[in-house]
CSV table of N, CA and C in Angstrom, one decimal:
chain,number,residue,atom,x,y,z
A,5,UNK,N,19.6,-9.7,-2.8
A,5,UNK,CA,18.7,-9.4,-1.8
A,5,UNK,C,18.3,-10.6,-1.1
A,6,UNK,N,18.2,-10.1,0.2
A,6,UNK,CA,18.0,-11.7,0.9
A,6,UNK,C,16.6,-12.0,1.0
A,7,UNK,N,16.0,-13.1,0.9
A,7,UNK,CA,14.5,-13.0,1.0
A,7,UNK,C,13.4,-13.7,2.1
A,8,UNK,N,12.6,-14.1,2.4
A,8,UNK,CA,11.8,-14.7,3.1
A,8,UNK,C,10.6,-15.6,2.4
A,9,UNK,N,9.7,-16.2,3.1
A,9,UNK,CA,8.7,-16.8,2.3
A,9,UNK,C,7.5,-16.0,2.5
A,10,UNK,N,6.9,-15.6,1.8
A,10,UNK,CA,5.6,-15.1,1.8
A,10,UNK,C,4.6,-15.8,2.5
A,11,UNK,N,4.2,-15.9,4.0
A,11,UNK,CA,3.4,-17.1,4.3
A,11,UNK,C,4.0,-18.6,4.5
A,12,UNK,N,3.3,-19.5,4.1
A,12,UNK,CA,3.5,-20.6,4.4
A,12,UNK,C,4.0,-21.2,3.1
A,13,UNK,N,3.2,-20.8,2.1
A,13,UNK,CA,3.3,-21.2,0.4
A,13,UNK,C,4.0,-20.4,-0.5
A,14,UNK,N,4.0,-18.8,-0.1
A,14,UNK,CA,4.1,-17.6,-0.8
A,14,UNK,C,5.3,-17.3,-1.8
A,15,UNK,N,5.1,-16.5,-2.5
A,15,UNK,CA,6.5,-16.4,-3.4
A,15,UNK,C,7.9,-15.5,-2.4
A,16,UNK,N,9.0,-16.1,-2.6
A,16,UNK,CA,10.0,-15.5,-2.2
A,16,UNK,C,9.9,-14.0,-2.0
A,17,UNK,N,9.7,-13.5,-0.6
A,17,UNK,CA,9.4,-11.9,-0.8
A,17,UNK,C,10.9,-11.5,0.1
A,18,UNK,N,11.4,-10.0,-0.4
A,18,UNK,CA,12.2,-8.8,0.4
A,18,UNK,C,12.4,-8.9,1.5
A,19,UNK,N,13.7,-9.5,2.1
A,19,UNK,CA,13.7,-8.4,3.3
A,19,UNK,C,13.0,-7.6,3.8
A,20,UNK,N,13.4,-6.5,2.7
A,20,UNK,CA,13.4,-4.9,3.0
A,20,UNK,C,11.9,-5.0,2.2
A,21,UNK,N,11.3,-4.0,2.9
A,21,UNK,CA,9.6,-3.5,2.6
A,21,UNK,C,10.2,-2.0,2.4
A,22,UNK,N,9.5,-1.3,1.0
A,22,UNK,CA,9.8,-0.1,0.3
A,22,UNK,C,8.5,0.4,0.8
A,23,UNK,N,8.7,1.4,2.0
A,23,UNK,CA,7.7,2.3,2.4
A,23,UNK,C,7.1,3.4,1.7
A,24,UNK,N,5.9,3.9,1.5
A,24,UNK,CA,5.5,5.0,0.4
A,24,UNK,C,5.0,6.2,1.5
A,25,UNK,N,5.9,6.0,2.6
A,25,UNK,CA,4.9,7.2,3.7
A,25,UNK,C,5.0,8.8,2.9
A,26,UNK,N,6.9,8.3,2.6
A,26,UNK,CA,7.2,10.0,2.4
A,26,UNK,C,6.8,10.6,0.7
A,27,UNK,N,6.2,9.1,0.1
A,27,UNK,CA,5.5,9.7,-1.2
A,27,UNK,C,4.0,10.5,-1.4
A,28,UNK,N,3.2,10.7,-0.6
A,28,UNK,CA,2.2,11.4,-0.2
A,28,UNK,C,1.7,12.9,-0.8
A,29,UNK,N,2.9,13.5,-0.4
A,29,UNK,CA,2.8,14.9,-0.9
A,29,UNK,C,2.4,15.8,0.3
A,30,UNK,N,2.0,15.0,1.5
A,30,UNK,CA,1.5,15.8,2.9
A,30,UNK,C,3.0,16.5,3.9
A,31,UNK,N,3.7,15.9,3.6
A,31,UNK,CA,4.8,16.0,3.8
A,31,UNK,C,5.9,17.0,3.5
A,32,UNK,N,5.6,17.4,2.4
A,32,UNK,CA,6.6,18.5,1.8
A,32,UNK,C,6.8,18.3,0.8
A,33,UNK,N,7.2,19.2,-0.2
A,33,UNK,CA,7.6,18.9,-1.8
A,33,UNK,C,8.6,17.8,-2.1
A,34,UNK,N,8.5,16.9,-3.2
A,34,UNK,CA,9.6,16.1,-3.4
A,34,UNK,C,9.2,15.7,-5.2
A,35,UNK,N,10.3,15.2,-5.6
A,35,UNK,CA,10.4,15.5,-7.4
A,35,UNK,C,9.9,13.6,-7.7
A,36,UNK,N,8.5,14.5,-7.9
A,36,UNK,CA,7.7,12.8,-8.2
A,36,UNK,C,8.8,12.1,-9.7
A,37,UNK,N,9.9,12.5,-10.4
A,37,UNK,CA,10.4,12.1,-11.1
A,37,UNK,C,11.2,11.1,-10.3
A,38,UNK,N,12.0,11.3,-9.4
A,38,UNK,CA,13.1,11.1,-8.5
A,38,UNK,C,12.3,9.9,-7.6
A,39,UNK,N,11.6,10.1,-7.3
A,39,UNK,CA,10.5,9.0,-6.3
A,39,UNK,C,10.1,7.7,-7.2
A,40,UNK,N,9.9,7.8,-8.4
A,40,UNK,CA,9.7,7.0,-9.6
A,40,UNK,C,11.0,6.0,-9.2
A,41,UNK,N,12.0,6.8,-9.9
A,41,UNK,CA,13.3,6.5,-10.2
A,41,UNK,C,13.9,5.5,-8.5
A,42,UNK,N,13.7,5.9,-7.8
A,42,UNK,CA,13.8,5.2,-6.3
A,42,UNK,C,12.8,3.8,-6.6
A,43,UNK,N,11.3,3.9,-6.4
A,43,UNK,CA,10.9,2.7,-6.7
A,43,UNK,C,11.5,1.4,-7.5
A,44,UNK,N,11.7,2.2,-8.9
A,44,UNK,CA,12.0,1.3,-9.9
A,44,UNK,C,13.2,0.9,-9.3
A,45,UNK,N,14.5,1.3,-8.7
A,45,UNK,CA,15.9,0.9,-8.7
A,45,UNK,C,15.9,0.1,-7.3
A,46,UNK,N,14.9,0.4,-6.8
A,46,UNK,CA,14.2,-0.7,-5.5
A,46,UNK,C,13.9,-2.0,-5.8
A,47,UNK,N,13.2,-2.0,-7.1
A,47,UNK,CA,12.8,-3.4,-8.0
A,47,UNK,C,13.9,-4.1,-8.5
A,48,UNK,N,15.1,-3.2,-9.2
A,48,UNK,CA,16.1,-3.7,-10.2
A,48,UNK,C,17.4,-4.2,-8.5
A,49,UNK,N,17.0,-3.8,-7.5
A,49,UNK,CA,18.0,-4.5,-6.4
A,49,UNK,C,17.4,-5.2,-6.4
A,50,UNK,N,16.0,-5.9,-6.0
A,50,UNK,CA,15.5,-7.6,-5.5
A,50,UNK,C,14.7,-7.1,-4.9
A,51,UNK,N,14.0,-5.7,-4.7
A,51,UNK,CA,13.0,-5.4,-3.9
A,51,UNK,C,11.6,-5.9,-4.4
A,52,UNK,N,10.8,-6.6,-3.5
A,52,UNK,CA,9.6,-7.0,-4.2
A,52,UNK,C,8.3,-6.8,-3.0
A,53,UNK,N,8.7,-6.1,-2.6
A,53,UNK,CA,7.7,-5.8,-0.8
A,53,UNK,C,7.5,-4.3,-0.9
A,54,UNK,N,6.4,-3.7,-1.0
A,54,UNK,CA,5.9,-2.5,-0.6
A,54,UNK,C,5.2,-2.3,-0.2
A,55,UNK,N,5.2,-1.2,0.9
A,55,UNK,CA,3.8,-1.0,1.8
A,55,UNK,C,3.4,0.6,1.3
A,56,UNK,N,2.1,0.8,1.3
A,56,UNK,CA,1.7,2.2,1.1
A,56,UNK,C,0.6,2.1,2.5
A,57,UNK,N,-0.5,3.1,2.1
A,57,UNK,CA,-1.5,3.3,3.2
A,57,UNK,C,-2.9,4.4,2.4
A,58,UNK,N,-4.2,3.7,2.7
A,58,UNK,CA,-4.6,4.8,2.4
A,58,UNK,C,-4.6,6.2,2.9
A,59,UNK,N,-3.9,6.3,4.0
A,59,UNK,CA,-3.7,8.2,4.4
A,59,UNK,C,-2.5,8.5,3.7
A,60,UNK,N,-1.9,7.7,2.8
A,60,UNK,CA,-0.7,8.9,2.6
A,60,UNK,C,-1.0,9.6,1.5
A,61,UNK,N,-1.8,10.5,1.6
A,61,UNK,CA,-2.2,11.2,0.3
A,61,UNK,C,-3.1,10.8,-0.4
A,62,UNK,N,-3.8,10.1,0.5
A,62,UNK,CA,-5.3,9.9,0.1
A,62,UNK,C,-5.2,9.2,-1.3
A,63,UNK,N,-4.4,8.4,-2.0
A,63,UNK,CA,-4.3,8.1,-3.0
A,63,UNK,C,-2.7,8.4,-3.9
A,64,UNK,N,-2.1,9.2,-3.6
A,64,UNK,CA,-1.3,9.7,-3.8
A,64,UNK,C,0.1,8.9,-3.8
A,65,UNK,N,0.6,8.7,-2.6
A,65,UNK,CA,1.4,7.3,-2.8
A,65,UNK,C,1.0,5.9,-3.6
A,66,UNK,N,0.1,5.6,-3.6
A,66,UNK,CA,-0.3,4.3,-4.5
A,66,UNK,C,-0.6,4.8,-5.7
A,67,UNK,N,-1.1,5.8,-6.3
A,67,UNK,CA,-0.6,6.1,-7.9
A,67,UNK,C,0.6,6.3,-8.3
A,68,UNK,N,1.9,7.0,-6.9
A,68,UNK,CA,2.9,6.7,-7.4
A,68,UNK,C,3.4,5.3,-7.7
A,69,UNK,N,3.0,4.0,-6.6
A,69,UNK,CA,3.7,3.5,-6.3
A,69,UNK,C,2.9,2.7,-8.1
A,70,UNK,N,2.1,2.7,-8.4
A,70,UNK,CA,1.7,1.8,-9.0
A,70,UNK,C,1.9,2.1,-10.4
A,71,UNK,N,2.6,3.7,-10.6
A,71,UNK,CA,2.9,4.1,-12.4
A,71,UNK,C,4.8,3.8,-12.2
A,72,UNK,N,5.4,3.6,-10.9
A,72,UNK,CA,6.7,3.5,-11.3
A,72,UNK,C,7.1,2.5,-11.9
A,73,UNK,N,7.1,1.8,-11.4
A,73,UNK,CA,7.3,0.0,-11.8
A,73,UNK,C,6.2,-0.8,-12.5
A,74,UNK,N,5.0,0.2,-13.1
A,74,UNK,CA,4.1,-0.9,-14.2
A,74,UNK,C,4.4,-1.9,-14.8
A,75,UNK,N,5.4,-2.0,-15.5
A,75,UNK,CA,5.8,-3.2,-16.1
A,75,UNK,C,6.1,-4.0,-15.4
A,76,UNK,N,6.8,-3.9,-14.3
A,76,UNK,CA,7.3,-4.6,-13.5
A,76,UNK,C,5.4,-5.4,-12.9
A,77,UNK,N,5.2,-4.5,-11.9
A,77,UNK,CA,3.9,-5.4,-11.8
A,77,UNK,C,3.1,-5.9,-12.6
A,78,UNK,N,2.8,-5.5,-14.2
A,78,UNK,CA,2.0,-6.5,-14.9
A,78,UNK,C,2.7,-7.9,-15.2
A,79,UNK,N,3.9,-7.3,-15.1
A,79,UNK,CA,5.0,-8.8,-15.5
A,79,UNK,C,5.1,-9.6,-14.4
A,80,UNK,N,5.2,-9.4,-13.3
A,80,UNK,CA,5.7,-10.3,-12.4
A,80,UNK,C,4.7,-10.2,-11.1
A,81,UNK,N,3.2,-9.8,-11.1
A,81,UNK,CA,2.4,-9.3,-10.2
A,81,UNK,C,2.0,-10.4,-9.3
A,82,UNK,N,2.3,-11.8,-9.6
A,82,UNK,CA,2.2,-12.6,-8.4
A,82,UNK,C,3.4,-12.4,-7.6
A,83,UNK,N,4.9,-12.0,-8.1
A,83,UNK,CA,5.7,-12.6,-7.2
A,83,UNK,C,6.0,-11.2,-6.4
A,84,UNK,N,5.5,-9.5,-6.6
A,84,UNK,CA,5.5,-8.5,-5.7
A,84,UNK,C,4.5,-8.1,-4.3
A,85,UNK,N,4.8,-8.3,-3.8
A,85,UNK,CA,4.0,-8.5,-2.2
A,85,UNK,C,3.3,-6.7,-1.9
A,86,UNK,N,2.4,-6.5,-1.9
A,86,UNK,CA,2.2,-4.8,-1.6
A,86,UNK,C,1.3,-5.1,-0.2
A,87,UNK,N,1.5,-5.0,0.6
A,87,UNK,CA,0.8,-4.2,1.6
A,87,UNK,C,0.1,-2.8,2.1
A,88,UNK,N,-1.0,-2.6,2.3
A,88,UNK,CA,-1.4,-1.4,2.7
A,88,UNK,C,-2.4,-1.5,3.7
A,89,UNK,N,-2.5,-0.2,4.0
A,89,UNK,CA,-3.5,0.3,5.2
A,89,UNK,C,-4.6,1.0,5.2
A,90,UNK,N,-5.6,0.3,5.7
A,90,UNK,CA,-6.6,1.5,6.1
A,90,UNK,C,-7.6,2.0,7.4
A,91,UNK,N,-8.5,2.4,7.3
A,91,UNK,CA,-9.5,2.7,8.9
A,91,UNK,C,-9.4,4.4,8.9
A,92,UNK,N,-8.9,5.3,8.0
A,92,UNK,CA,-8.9,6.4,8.2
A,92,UNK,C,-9.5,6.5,6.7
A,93,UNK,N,-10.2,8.0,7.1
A,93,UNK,CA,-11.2,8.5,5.9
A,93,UNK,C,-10.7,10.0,6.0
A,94,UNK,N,-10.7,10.6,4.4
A,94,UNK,CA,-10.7,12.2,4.8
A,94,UNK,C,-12.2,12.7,4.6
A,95,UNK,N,-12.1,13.5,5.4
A,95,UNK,CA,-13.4,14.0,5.7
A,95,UNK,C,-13.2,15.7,5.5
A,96,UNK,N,-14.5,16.3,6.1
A,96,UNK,CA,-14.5,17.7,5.3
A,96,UNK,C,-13.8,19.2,6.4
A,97,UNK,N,-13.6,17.8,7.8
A,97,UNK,CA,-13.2,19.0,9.2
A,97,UNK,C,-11.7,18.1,9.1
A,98,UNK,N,-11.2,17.0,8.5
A,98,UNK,CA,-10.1,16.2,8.5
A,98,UNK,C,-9.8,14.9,8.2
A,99,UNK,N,-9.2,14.2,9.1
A,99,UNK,CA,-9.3,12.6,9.0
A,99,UNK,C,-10.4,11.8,10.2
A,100,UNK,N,-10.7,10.9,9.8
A,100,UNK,CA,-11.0,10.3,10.7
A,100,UNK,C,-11.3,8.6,10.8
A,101,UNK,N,-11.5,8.5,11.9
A,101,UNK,CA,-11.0,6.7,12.0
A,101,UNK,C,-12.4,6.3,11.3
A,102,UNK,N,-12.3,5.1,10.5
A,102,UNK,CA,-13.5,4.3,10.1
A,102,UNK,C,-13.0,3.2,9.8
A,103,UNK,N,-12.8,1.7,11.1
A,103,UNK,CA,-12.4,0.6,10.5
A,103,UNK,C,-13.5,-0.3,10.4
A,104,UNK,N,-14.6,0.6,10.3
A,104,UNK,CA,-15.9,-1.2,10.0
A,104,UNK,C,-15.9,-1.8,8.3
A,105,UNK,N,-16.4,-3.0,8.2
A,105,UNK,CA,-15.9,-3.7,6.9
A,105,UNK,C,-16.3,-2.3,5.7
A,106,UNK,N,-17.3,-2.0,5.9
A,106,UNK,CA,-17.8,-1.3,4.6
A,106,UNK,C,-16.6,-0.4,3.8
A,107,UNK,N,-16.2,1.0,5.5
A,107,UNK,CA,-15.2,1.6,5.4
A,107,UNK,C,-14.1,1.4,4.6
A,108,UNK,N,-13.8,-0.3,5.4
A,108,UNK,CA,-12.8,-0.9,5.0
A,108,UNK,C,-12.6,-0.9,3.5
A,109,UNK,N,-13.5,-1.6,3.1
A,109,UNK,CA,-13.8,-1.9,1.7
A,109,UNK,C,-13.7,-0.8,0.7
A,110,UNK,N,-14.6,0.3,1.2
A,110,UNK,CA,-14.6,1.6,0.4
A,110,UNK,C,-12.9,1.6,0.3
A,111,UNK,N,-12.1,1.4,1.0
A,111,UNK,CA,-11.0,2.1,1.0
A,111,UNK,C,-9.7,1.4,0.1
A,112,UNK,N,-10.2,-0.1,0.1
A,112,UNK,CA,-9.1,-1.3,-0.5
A,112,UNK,C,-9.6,-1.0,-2.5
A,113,UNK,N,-11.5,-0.5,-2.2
A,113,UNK,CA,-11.7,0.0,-3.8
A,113,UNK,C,-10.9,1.1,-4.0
A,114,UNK,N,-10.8,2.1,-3.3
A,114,UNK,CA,-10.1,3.2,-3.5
A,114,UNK,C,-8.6,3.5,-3.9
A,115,UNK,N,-8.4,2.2,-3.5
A,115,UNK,CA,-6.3,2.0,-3.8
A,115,UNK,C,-6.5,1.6,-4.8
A,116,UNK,N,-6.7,0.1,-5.2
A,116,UNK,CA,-6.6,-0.6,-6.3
A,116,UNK,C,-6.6,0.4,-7.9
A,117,UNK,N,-7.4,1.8,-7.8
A,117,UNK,CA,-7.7,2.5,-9.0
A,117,UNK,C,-6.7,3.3,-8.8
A,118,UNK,N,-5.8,4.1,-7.7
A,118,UNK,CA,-5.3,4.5,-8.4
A,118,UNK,C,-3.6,4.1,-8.7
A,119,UNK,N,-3.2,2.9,-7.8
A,119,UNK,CA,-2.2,2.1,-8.3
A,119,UNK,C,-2.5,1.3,-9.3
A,120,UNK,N,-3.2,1.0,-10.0
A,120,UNK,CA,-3.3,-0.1,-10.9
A,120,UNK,C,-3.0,-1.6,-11.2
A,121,UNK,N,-3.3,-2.2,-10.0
A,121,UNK,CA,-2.9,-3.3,-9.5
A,121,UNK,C,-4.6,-3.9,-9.2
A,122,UNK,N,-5.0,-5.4,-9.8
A,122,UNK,CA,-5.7,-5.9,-9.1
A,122,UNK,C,-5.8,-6.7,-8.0
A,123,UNK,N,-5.3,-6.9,-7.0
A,123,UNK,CA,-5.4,-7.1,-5.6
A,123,UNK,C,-4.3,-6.5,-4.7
A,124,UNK,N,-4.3,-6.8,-3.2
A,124,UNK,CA,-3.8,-6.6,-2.4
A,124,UNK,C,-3.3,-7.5,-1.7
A,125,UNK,N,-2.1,-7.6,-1.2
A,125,UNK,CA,-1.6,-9.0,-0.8
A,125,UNK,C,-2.0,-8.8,1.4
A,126,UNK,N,-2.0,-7.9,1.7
A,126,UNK,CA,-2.0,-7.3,2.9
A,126,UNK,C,-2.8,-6.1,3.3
A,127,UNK,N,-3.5,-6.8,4.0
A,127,UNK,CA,-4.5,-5.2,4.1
A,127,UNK,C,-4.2,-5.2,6.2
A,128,UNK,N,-3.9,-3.8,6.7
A,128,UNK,CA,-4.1,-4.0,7.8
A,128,UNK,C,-5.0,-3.0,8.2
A,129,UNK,N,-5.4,-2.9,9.7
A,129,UNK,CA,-6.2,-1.7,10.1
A,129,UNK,C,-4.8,-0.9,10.3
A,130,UNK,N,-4.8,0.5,10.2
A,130,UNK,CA,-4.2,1.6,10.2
A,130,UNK,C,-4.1,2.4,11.5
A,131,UNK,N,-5.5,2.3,12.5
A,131,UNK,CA,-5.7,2.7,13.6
A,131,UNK,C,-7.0,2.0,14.0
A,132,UNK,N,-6.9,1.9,15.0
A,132,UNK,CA,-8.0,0.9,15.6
A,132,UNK,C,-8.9,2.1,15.3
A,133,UNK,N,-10.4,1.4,15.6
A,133,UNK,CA,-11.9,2.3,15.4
A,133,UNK,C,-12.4,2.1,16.7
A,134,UNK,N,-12.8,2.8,17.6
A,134,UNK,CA,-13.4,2.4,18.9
A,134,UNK,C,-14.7,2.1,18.5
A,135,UNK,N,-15.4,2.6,17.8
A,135,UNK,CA,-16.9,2.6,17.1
A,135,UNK,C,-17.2,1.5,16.5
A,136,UNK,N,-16.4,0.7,16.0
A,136,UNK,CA,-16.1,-0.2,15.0
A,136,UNK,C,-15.8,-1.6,16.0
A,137,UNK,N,-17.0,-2.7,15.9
A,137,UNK,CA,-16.9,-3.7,16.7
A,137,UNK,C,-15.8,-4.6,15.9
A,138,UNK,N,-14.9,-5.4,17.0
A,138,UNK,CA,-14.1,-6.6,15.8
A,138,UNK,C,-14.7,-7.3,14.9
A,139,UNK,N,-15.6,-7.8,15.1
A,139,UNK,CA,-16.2,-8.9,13.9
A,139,UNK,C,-17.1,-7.7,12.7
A,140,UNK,N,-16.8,-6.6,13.1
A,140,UNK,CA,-17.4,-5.6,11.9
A,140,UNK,C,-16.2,-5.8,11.1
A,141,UNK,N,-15.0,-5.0,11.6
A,141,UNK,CA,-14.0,-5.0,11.0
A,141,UNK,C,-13.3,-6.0,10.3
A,142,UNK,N,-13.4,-7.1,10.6
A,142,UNK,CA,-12.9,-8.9,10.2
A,142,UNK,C,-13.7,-8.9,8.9
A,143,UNK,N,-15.0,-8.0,9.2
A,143,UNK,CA,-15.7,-9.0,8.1
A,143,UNK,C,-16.3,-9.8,7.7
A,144,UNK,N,-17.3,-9.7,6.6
A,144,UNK,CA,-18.3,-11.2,7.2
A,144,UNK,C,-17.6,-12.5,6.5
């Protein structure tokens, strides 16, 4: 697998980024056994880059992503790169945009539990927030 540098300092990361869009379950049925089995054989090529999001199933892809390859991340959790997304909330009429820090935050606590990973290497906004001033969003 060919790789790149993580940053300036960072560990050797993937090419290729293992997307979790279609693990969600919003999408249509698919055999969470088989989705497993894809991650893990993603890791056993040189895959070390994954992106999820908090909308893809509200949790749902990052518990996949985070019970396929456990070992793998408690073993080697500095050198796997995970990216994810947030600024969208489910709400009780649907989704909706919230990228101010709090949101934010609510949302990066919300991954971490149910992938089982203690940090996040990449967090981006998912959809801008018009509501939401930039230096809310940045953070203090």
């Amino acid at each position: 697998m060919r790789t790149t540098t993580w940053g300036r300092t960072g560990p050797p990361v993937s090419r290729i980024t293992f997307g979790t869009w279609q693990l969600d379950g919003d999408r249509g049925v698919f055999a969470e056994d088989e989705a497993k089995a894809a991650v893990r054989r993603a890791c056993e090529r040189g895959v070390n880059s994954f992106d999820t999001a908090q909308a893809y199933g509200f949790g749902a892809s990052e518990r996949l992503l985070g019970s396929a390859p456990r070992d793998e991340l408690r073993r080697n959790r500095a050198e796997v790169v995970i990216a994810t997304k947030g600024g969208l909330r489910r709400t009780d009429t649907g989704v909706t945009r919230g990228a101010g820090f709090r949101a934010l935050r609510e949302g990066v606590d919300a991954m971490l539990t149910p992938s089982g990973v203690d940090h996040i290497d990449l967090h981006q906004v998912h959809w801008p927030d018009p509501k939401a001033q930039f230096a809310e969003t940045a953070g203090p």
